[in-house]
CSV table of C-alpha atoms and ligand atoms in Angstrom, one decimal:
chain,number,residue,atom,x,y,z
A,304,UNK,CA,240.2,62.6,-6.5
A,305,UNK,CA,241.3,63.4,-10.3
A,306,UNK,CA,240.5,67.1,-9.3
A,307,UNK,CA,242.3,67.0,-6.0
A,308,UNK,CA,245.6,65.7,-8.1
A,309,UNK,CA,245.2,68.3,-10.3
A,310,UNK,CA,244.7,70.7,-7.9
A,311,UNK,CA,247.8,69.8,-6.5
A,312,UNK,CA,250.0,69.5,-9.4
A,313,UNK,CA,249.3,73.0,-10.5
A,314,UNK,CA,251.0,74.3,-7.1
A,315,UNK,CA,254.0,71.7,-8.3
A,316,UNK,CA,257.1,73.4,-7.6
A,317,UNK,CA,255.7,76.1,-5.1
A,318,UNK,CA,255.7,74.5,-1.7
A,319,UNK,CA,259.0,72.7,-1.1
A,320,UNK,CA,260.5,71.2,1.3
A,321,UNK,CA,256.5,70.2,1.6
A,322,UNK,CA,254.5,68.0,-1.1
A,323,UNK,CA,251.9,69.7,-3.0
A,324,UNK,CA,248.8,68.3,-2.1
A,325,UNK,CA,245.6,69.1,-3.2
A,326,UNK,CA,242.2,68.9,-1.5
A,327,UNK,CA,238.5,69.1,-2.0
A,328,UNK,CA,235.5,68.8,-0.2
A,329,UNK,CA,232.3,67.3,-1.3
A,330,UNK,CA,228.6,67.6,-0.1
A,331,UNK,CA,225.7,65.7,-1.1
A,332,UNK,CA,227.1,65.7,-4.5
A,333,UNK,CA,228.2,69.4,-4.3
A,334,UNK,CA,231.6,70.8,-4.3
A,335,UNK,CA,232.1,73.0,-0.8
A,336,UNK,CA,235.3,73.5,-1.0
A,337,UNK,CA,238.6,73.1,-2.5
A,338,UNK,CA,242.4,74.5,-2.0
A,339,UNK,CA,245.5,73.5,-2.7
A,340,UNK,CA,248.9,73.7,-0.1
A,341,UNK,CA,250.1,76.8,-0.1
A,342,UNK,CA,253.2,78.5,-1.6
A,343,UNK,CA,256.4,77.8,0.7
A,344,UNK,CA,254.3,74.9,1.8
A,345,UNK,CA,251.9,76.5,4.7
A,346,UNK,CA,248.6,76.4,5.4
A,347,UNK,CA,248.3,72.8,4.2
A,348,UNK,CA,245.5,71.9,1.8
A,349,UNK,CA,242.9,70.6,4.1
A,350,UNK,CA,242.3,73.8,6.3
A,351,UNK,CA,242.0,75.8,3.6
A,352,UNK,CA,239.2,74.2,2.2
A,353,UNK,CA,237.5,73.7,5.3
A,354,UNK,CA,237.3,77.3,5.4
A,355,UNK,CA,235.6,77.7,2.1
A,356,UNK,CA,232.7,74.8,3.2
A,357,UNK,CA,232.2,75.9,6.8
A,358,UNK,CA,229.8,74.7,8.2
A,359,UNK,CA,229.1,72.3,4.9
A,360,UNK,CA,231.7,70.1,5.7
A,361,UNK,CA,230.0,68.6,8.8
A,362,UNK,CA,228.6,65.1,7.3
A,363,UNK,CA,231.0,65.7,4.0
A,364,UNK,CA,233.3,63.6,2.1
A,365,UNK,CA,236.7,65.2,1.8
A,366,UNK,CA,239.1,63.9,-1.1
A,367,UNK,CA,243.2,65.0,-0.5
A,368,UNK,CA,245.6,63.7,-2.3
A,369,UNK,CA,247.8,62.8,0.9
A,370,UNK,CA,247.2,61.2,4.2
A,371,UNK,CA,246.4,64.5,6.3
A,372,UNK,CA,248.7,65.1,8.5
A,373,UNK,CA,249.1,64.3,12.1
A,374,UNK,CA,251.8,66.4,13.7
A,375,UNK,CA,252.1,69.4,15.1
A,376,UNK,CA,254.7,71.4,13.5
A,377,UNK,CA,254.0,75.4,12.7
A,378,UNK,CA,250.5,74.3,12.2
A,379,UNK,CA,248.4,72.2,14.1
A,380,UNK,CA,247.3,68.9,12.7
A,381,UNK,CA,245.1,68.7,9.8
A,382,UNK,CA,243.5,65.5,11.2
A,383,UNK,CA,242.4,67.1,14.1
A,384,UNK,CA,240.8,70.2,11.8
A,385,UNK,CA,239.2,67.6,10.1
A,386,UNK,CA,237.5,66.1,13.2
A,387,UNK,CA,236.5,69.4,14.6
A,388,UNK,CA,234.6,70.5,11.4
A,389,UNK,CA,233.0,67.2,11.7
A,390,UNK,CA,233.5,65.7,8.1
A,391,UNK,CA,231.9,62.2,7.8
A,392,UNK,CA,234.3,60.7,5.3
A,393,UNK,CA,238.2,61.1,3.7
A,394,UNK,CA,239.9,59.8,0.9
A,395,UNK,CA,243.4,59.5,0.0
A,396,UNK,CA,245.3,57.7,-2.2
A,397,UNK,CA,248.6,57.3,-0.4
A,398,UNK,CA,250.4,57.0,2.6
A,399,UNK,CA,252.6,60.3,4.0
A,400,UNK,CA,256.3,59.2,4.5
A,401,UNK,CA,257.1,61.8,7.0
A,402,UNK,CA,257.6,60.1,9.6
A,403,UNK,CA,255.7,62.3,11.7
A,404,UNK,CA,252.7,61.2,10.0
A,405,UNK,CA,253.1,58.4,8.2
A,406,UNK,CA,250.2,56.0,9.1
A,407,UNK,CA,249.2,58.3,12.1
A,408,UNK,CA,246.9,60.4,10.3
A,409,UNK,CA,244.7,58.0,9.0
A,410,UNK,CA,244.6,56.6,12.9
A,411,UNK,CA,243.4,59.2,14.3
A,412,UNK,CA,240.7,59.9,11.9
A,413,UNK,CA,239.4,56.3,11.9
A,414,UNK,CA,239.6,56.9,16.0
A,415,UNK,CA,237.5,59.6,15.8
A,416,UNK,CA,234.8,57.1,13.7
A,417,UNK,CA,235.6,58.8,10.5
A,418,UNK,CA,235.6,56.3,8.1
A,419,UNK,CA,238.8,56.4,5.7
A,420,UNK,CA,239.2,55.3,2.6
A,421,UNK,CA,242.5,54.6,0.9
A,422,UNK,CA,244.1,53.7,-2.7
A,423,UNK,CA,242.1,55.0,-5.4
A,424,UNK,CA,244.3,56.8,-7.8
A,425,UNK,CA,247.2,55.6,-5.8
A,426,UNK,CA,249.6,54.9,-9.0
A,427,UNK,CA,248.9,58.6,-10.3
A,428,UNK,CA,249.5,59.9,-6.7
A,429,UNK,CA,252.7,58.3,-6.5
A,430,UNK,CA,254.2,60.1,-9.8
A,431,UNK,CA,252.7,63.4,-8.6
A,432,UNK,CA,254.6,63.4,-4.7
A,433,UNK,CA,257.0,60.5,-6.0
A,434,UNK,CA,259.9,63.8,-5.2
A,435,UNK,CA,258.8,64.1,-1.7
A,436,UNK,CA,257.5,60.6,-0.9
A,437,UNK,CA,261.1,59.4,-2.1
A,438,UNK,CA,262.9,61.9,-0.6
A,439,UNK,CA,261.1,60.9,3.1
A,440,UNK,CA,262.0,57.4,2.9
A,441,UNK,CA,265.4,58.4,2.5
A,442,UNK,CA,265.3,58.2,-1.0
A,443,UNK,CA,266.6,60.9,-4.0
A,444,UNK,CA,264.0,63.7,-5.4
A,445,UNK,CA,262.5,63.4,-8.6
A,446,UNK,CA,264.2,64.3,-11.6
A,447,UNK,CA,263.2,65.7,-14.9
A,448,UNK,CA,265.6,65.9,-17.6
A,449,UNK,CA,265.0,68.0,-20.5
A,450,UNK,CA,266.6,67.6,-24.0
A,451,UNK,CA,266.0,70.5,-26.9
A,452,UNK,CA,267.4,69.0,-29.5
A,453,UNK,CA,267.9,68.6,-33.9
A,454,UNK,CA,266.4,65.4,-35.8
A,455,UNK,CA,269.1,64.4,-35.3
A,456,UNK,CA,270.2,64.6,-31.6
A,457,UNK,CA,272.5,68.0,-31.5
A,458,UNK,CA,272.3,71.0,-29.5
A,459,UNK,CA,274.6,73.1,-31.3
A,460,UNK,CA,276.8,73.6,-34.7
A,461,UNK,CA,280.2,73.0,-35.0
A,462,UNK,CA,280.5,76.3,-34.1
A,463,UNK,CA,278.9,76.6,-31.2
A,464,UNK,CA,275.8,78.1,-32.6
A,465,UNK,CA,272.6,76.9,-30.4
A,466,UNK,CA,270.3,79.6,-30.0
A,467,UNK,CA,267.5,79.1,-31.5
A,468,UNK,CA,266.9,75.4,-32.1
A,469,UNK,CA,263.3,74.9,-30.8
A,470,UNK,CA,260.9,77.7,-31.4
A,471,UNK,CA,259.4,79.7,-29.3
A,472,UNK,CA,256.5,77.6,-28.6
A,473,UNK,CA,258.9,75.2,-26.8
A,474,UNK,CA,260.7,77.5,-25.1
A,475,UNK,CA,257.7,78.6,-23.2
A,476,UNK,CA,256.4,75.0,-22.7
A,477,UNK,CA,260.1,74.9,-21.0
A,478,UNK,CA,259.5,77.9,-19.0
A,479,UNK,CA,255.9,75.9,-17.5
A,480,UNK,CA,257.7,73.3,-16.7
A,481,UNK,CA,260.8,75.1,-14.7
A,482,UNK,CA,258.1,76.8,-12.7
A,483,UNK,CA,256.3,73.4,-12.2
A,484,UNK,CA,259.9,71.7,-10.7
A,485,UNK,CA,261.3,73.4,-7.3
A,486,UNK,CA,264.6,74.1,-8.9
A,487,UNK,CA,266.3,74.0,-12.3
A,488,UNK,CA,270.0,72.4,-12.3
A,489,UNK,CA,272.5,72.9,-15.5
A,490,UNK,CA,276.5,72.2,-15.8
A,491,UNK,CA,279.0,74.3,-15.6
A,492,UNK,CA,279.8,74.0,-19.1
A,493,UNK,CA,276.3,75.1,-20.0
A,494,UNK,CA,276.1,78.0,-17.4
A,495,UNK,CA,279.8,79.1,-19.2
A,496,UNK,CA,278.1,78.8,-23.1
A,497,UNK,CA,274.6,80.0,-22.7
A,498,UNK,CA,274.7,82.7,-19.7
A,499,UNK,CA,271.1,81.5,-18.5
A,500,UNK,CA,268.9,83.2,-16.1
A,501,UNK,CA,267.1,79.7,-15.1
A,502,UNK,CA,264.1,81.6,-13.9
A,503,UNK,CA,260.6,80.4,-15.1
A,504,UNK,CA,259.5,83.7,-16.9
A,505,UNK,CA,256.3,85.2,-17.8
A,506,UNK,CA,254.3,82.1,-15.6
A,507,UNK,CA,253.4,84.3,-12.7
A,508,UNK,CA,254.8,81.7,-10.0
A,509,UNK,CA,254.6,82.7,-6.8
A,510,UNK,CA,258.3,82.0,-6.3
A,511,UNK,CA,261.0,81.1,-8.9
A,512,UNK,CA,262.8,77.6,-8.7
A,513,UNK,CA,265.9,77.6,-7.0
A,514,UNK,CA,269.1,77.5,-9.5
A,515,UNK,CA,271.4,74.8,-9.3
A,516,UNK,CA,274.7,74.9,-11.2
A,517,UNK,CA,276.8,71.8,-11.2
A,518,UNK,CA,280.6,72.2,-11.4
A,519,UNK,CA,283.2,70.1,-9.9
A,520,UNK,CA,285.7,72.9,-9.6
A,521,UNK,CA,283.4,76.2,-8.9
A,522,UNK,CA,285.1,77.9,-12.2
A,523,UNK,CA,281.9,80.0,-13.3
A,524,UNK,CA,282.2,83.4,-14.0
A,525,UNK,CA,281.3,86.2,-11.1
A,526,UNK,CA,280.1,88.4,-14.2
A,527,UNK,CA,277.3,85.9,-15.5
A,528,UNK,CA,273.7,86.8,-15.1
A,529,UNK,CA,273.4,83.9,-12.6
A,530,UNK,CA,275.6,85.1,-10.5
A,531,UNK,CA,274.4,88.6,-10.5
A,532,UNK,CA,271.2,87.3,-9.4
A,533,UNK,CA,272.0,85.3,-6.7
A,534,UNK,CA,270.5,88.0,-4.1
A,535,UNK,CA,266.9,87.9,-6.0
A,536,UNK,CA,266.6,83.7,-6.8
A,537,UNK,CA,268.2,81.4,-4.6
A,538,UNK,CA,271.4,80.3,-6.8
A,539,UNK,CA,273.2,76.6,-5.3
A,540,UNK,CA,276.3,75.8,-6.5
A,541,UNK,CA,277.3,71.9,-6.3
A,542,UNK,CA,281.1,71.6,-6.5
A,543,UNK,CA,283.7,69.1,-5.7
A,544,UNK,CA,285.6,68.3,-1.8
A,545,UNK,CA,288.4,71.0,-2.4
A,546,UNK,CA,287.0,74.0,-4.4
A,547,UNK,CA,289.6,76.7,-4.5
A,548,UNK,CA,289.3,78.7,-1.4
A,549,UNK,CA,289.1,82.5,-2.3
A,550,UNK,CA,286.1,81.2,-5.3
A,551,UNK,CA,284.7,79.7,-2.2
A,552,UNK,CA,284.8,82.9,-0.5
A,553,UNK,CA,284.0,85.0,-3.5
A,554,UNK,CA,280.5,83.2,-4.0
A,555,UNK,CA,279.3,82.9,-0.6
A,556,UNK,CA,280.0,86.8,-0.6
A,557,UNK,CA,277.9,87.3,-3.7
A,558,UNK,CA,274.7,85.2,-1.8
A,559,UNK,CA,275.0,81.7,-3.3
A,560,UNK,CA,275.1,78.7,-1.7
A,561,UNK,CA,277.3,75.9,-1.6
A,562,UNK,CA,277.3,72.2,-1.3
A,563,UNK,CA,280.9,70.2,-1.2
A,564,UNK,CA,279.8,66.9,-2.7
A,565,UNK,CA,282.0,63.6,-2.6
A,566,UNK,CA,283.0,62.8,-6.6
A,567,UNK,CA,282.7,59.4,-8.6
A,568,UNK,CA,285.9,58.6,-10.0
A,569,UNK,CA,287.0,62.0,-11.3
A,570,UNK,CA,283.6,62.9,-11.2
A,571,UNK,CA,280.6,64.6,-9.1
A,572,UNK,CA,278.7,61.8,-7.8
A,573,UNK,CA,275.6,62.7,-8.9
A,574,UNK,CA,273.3,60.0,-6.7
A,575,UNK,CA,275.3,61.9,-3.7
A,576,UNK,CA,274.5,65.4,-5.2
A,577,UNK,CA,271.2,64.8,-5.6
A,578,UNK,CA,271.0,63.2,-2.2
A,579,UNK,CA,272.1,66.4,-0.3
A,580,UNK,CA,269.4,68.8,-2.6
A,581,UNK,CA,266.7,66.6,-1.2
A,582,UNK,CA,267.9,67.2,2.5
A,583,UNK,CA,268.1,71.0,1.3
A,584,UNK,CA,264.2,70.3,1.0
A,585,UNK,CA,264.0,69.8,-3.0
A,586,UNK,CA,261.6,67.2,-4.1
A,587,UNK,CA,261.7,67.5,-8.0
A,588,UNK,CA,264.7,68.8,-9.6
A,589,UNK,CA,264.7,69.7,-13.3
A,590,UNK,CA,267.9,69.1,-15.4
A,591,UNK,CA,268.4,71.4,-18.8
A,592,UNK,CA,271.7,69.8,-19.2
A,593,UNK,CA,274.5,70.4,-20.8
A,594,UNK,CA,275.4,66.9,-22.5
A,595,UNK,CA,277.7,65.6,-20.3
A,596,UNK,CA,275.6,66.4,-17.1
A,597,UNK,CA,272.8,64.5,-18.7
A,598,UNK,CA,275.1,61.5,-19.6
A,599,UNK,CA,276.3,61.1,-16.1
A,600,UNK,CA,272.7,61.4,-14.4
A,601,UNK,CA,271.3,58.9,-17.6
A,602,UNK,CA,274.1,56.4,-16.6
A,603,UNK,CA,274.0,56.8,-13.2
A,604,UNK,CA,270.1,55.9,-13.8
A,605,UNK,CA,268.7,58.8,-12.0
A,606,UNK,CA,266.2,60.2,-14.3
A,607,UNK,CA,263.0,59.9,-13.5
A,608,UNK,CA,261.1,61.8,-16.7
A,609,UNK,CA,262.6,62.6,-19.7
A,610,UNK,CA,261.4,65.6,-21.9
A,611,UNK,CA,262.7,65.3,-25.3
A,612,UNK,CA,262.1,68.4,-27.8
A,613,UNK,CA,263.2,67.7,-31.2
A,614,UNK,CA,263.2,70.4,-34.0
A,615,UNK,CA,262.4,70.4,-37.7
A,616,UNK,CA,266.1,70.5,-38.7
A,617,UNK,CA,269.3,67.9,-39.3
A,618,UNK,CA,272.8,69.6,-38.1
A,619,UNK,CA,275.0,66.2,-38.3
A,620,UNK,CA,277.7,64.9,-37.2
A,621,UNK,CA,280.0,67.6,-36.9
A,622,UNK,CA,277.3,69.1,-34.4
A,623,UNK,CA,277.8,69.1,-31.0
A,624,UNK,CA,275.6,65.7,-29.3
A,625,UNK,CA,273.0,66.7,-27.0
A,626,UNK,CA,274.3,63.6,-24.7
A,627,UNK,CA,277.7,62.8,-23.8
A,628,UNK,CA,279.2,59.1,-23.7
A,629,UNK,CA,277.2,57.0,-21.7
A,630,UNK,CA,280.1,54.2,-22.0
A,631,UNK,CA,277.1,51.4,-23.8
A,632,UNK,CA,278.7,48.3,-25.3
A,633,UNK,CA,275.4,46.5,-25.9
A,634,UNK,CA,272.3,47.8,-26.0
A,635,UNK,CA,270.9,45.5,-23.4
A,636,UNK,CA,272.8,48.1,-21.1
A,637,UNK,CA,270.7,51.2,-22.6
A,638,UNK,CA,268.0,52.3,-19.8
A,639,UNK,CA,264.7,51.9,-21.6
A,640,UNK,CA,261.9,54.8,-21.0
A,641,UNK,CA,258.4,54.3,-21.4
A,642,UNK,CA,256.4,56.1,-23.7
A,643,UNK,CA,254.2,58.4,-21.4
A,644,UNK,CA,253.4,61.3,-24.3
A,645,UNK,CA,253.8,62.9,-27.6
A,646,UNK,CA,252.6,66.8,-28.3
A,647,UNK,CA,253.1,69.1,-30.7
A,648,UNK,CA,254.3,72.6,-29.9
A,649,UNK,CA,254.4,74.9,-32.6
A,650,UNK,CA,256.8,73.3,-35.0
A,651,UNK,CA,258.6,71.1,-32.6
A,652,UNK,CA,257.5,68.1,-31.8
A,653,UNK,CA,257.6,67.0,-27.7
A,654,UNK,CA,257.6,63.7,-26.0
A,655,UNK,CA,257.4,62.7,-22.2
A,656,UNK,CA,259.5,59.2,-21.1
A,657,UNK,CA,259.0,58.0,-17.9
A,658,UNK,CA,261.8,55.5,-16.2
A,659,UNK,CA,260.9,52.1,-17.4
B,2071,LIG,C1,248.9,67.8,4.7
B,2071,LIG,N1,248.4,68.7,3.8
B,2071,LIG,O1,248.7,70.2,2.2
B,2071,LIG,C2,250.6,69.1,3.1
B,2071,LIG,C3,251.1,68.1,4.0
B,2071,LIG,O2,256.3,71.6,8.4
B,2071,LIG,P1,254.8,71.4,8.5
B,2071,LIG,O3,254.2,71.4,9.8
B,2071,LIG,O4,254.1,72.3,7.5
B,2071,LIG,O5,254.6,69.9,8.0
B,2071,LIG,C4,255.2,69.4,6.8
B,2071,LIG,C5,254.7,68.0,6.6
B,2071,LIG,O6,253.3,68.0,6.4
B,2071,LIG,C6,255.3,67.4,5.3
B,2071,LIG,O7,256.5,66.8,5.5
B,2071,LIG,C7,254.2,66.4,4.9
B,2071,LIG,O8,254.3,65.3,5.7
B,2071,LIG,C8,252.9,67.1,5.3
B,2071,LIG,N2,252.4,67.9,4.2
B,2071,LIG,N3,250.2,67.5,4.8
B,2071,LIG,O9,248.1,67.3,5.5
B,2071,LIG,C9,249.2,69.4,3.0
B,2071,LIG,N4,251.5,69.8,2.3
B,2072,LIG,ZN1,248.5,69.1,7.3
């Protein structure tokens, strides 16, 4: 089962709007086969791997780290593939939410006397698809939000001089990362300063993350790399109910897509935001910021995972924070994160949070 998550988290970011599953098949204490869903999401796991045992997986154990599934949609059920081939046992941690499975495809296996064994490494299984299982309960995806920051907590110098903080190192640790999430999200203000790309380079993904920007009034510039892009890597633009009408027009014309998202006060409301990019099909979203983006989705307690870099250098106070106000009086309102890992890459050091 450990190998079937794994398998499945290295396709991470590759199949949405469907969960990355992975899958392997086990005879007489052999491996026979194992696969991983496929990019855009189809074939599923399962039929793949029966493939590679053949006529090994009569009699076999087959470990997938999601109920099979029991619909037909452009592929026929992978319950019934698995009864054909004949396999004697299957193991999956969890539950499918999709309604069109959900429960069913552990029925019909146990109908068809396959015995079906369920929970084992269901916590770790629940972090990996948490995006998608979420997201099919009517839930949010998952978010990752990353912070590069100085010792102490900037992201730029009074100036406006950011590039580079973090070393290179981190920078590709950020680029696995992107290519692990089905789409990267910034702020407007951070699109404007930086003139990203977004795209998870030099990780040979079969397909790039989609790239969200986040600006209440759609006032990003037509020249900016993102935008010249938009034809080659799915670019989303999240904007506010009354975006000015020939920006509208001017972006749709270019290839991006839009979203008109209710506001918070003054604000995007992010929960709503985030709520129609899981019905767009993304199941893990990952946030580079800027600060005030990442203040709203901290307070608004939707992150998920929070990746901190933090560089060998002090900038102080005149630097720019790498959060904005969060609106704390007492620090029994702070969220608390959990402690999930600490690394070093090259000179920076990196630490993994998880929502408490
Ligand atoms: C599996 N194995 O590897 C995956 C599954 O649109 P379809 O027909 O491809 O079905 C998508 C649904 O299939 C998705 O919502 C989820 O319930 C399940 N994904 N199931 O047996 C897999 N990726
Ligand atoms: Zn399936």
């Amino acid at each position: 089962m450990a190998l079937a998550l794994a398998l499945g988290r290295r396709v991470q970011g590759q199949c949405w709007p469907n969960p990355a599953v992975g899958c392997v098949i086990v005879r007489e204490g052999r491996i026979v086969g194992r696969a991983a869903t496929a990019p855009g999401g189809r074939p599923h796991a399962e039929p793949q791997a029966l493939a590679q045992a053949g006529a090994a997986a009569r009699g076999a154990t087959v470990y997938v780290s999601l109920e099979p599934c029991a619909h037909h949609g452009r592929t026929p059920p992978c319950t019934d593939a698995l009864i054909a081939a004949g396999v004697a046992r299957v193991v999956a941690p969890v539950m499918d939410r999709d309604p069109r499975v959900s429960g069913k495809g552990f029925d019909r296996l146990r109908a068809a006397g396959i015995e079906v064994i369920t929970g084992i490494c269901a916590e770790e299984a629940t972090r990996d698809l948490g995006g998608f299982l979420r997201r099919e309960a009517g839930g949010l995806p998952h978010l990752t939000l990353k912070l590069a920051m100085s010792l102490d907590g900037r992201i730029a110098t009074a100036s406006g001089e950011s590039r580079w903080i973090t070393g290179p190192g981190a920078r590709r640790a950020v680029h696995a990362m992107r290519a692990r999430h089905d789409a990267v999200m910034v702020g407007a203000g951070t699109a404007r300063a930086d003139d990203p790309m977004l795209t998870a380079r030099g990780m040979g993904v079969a397909r790039q993350p989609a790239r969200v920007v986040v600006s209440r009034r759609l006032d990003l510039p037509l020249m900016s790399q993102l935008a010249q892009t938009a034809r080659d890597v799915p670019l989303w633009l999240c904007h506010g109910p009354d975006p000015d009408p020939a920006l509208a027009e001017a972006w749709d014309g270019i290839g991006a897509r839009r979203f008109a998202c209710g506001l918070s006060g003054r604000q995007l409301d992010m929960a709503g935001v985030l709520r129609d990019l899981g019905e767009a099909g993304l199941t893990r979203i990952f946030c580079e910021g800027g600060g005030g983006l990442a203040a709203s989705l901290l307070s608004a307690g939707l992150v998920d995972e929070l990746v901190v870099f933090s560089a060998g250098l002090a900038i102080g106070a005149e630097g720019l924070p790498g959060l904005g106000a969060l609106g704390l009086e007492t620090l029994a309102e702070a969220r608390r994160f959990r402690l999930e890992e600490v690394r070093a890459v090259d000179g920076d050091a990196m630490s993994r949070w998880i929502k408490g």
